[in-house]
XYZ file of C-alpha atoms in Angstrom:
277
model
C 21.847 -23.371 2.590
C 18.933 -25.055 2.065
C 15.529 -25.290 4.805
C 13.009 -27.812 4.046
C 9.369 -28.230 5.630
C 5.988 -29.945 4.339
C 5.079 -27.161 2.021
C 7.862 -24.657 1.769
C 11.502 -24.512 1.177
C 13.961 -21.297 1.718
C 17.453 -21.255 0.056
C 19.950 -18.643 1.666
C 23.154 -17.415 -0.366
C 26.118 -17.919 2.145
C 29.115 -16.481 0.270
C 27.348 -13.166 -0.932
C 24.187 -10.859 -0.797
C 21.812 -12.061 -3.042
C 20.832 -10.368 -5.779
C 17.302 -10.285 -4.947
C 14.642 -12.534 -2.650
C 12.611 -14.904 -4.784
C 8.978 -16.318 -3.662
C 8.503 -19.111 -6.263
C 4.988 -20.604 -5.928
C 4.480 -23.735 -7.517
C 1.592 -25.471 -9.123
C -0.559 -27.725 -7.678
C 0.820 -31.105 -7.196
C 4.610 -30.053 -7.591
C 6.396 -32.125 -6.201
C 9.364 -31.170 -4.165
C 11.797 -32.300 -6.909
C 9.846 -30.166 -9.194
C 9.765 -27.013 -6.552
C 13.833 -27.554 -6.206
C 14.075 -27.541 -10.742
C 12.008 -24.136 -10.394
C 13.734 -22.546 -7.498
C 16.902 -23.572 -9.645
C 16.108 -20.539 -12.218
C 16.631 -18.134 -9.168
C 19.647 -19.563 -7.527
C 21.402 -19.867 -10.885
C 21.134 -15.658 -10.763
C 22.378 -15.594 -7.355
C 19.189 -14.970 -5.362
C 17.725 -16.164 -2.031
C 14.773 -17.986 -2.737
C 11.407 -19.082 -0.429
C 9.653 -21.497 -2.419
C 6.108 -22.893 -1.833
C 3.072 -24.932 -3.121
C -0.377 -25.187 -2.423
C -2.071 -27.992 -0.503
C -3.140 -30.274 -3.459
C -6.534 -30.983 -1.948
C -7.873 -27.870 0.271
C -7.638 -25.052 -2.386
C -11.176 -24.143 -3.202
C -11.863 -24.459 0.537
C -14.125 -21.659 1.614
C -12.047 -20.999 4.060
C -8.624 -21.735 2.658
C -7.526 -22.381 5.973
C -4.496 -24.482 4.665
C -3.517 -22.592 1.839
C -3.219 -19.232 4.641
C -0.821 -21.213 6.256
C 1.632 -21.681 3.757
C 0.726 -18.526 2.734
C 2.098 -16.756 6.626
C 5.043 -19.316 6.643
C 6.365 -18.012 3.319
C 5.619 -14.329 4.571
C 7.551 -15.479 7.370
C 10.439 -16.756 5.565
C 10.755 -13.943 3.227
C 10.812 -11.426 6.410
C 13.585 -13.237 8.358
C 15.541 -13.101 4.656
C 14.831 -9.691 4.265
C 15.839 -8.449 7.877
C 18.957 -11.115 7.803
C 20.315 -9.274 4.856
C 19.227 -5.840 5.524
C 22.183 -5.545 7.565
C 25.045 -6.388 5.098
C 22.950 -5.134 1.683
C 24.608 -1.735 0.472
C 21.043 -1.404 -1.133
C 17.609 -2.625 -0.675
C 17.214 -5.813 -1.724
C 14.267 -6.553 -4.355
C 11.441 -8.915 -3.716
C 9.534 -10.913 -6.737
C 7.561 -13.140 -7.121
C 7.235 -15.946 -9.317
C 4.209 -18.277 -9.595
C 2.819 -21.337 -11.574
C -0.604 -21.928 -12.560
C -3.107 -21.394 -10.607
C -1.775 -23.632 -7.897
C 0.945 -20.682 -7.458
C -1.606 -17.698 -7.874
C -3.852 -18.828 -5.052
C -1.244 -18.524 -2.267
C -0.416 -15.067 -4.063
C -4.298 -14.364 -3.035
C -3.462 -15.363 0.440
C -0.536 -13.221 0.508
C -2.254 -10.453 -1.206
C -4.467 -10.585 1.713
C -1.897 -10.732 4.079
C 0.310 -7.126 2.323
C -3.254 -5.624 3.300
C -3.495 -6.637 6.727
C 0.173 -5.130 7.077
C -0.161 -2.615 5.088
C 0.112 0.009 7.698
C 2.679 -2.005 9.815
C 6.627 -1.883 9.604
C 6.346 -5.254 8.172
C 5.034 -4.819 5.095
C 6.865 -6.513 2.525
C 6.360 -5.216 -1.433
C 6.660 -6.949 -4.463
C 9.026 -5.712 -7.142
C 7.332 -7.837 -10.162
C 4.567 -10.554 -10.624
C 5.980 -13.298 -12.718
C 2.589 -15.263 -14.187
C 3.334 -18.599 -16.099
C 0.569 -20.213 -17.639
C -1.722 -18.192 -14.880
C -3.973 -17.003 -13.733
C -6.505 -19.545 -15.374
C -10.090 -18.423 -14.767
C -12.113 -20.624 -13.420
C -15.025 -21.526 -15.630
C -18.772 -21.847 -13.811
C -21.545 -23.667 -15.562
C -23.750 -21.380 -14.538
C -21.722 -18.182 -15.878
C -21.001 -19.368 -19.143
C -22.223 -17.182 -21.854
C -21.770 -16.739 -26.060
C -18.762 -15.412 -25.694
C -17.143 -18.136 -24.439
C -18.223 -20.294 -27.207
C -16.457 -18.098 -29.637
C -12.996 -18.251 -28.136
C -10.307 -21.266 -29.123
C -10.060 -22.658 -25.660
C -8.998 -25.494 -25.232
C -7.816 -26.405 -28.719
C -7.782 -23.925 -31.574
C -7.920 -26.671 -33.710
C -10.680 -28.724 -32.194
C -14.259 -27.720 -33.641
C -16.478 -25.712 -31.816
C -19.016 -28.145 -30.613
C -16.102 -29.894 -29.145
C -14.616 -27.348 -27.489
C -18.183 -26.456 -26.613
C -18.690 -29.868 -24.729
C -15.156 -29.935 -23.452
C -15.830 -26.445 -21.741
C -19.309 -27.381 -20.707
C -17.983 -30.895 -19.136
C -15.014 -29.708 -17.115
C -17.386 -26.266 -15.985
C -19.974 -28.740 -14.638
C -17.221 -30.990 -12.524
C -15.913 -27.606 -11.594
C -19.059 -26.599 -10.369
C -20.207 -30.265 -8.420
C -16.255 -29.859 -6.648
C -17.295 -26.016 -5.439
C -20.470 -26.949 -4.429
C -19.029 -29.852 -2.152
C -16.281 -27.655 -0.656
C -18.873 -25.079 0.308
C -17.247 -22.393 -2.367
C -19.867 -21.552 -4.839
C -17.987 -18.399 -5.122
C -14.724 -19.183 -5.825
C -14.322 -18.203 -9.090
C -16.317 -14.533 -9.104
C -13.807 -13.962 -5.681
C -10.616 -15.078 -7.416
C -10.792 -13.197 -10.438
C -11.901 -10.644 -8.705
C -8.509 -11.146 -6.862
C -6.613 -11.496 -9.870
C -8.203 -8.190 -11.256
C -7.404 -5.993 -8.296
C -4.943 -2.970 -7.684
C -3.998 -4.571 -4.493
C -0.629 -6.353 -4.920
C 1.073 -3.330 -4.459
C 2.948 -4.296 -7.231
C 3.503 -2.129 -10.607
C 5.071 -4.694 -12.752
C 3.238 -7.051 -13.948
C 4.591 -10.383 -16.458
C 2.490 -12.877 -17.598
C 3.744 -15.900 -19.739
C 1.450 -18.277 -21.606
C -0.079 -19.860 -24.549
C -2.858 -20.359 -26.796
C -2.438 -24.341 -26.575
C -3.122 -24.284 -23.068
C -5.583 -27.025 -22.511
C -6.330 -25.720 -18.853
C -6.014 -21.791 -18.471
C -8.131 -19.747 -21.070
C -5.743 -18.033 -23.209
C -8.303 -15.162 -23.972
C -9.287 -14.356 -20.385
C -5.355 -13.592 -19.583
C -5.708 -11.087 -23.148
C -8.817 -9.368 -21.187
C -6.899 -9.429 -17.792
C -3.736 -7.904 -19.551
C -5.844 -5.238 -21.247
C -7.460 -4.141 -17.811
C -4.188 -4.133 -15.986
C -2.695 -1.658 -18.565
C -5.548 0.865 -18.389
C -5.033 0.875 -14.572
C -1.532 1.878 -15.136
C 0.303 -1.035 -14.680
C 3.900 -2.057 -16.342
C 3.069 -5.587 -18.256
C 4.946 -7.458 -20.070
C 3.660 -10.328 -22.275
C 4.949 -13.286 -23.627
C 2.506 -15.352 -25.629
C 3.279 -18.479 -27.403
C 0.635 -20.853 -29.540
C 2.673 -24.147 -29.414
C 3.249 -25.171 -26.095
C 0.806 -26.281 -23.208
C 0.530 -26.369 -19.525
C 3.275 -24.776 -17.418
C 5.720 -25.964 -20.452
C 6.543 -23.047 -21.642
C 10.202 -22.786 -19.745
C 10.744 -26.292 -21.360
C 9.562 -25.859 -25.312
C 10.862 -22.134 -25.358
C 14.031 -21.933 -22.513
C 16.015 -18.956 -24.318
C 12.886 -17.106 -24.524
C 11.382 -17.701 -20.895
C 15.188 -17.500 -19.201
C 15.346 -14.160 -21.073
C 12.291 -12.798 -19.794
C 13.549 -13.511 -16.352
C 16.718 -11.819 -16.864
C 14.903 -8.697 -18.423
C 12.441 -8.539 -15.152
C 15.203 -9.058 -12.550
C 17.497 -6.804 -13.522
C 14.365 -4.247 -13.912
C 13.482 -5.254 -10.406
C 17.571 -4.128 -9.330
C 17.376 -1.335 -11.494
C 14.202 0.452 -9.637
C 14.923 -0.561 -6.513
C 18.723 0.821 -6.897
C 17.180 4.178 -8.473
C 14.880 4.866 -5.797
C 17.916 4.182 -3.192
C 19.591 7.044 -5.240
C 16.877 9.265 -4.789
């Protein structure tokens, strides 16, 4: 059974108890065609699945006032789910999340926000694993660029390094003009920020993505993954050098369905051994 509205759509298993609930969070400017094809890797495993994107135009917003919308309807969504099967499940029922670029892991911020504002409250809802494809992609300031940026392969290994220099350079500097018209100078030093916390309340960690990534910065996922570790965290890595943008389930779909398998059934796995407990 499938619910549609403007930004969200939930998908409800009628003949069984799912397996698991799935928040898939699409990238910016999915369409809702493209939100069904993603959602479609969940309900092929037999889970229940809230799927979302983010407002195309209102993301860097200082006040993200749209994206916490979508953000509280799929924390809406995923609660009814959760307390609709609670009563039928044998066993807890696992919660992951799924997300695609960075459209995808800016609603997770707004839902971060929103696990701490219930953290306390019988309606907390936890996340069994963090599924990042081609995410999170750090957002590159003109005025925070340094050597070490210069050094790394991004965008194009292959492209020489004064014209990955000017590529970088160019797309920092419209990056920069679009913050400073939305009133969000800060948005990138508060998003990573985001992205580096031990907030999600969330152990397991997967992030999927590539070298040939013309839009998230390969390396800064590397540093990210090598922070998360030392902080304890479960991550998983899959890192590819021939594919590009949130194409990566397309150019490698034994590998990426794989990796999905592995996590869910880790995801079942926990949750079933702390039910034992």
């Amino acid at each position: 059974c499938l619910s549609v509205s403007a930004s969200t759509a939930t998908t409800r298993q009628q003949q069984q108890t799912p397996r698991a609930i799935a928040i898939v969070l699409g990238h910016l400017g999915a369409t809702k065609a493209e939100l069904n094809r993603l959602s479609q890797f969940y309900r092929d495993r037999n889970c229940a699945v809230v799927a979302a994107r983010s407002p195309p135009w209102s993301f860097m917003w200082a006040h993200h006032g749209a994206l916490r919308s979508v953000a509280n309807q799929v924390w809406r969504e995923t609660r009814a789910l959760q307390q609709e099967y609670s009563s039928t499940a044998t066993t807890q029922i696992p919660i992951v999340v799924h997300m695609f670029s960075n459209g995808g892991t800016f609603l997770l911020e707004e839902l971060q926000k929103k696990q701490q504002e219930q953290e306390e409250q019988s309606s907390m809802i936890r996340f069994e694993y963090l599924f990042f494809d081609s995410c999170p992609c750090y957002l590159h300031m003109p005025w925070a660029l340094s050597s070490r940026y210069w050094a790394d392969a991004f965008p194009i290994p292959g492209w020489s390094r004064w014209f990955r220099k000017f590529y970088l350079l160019g797309s920092s500097l419209s990056l920069g003009l679009w913050c400073f018209s939305t009133a969000s100078l800060g948005r990138s030093q508060v998003f990573w920020k985001a992205m580096q916390a031990d907030s999600f309340f969330c152990n397991h960690l997967i992030y999927t993505y590539t070298t040939a990534d013309v839009l998230t910065d390969a390396a800064r996922i590397d540093d990210l993954i090598i922070q998360q570790r030392q902080k304890g965290k479960a991550v998983s890595v899959h890192r590819f050098e021939d594919s590009n943008h949130v194409r990566i389930d397309r150019d490698h779909p034994e590998e990426y369905h794989q990796a999905i398998d592995a996590a869910l059934e880790g995801a079942i796995e926990r949750v079933k051994r702390r039910n034992d407990a």
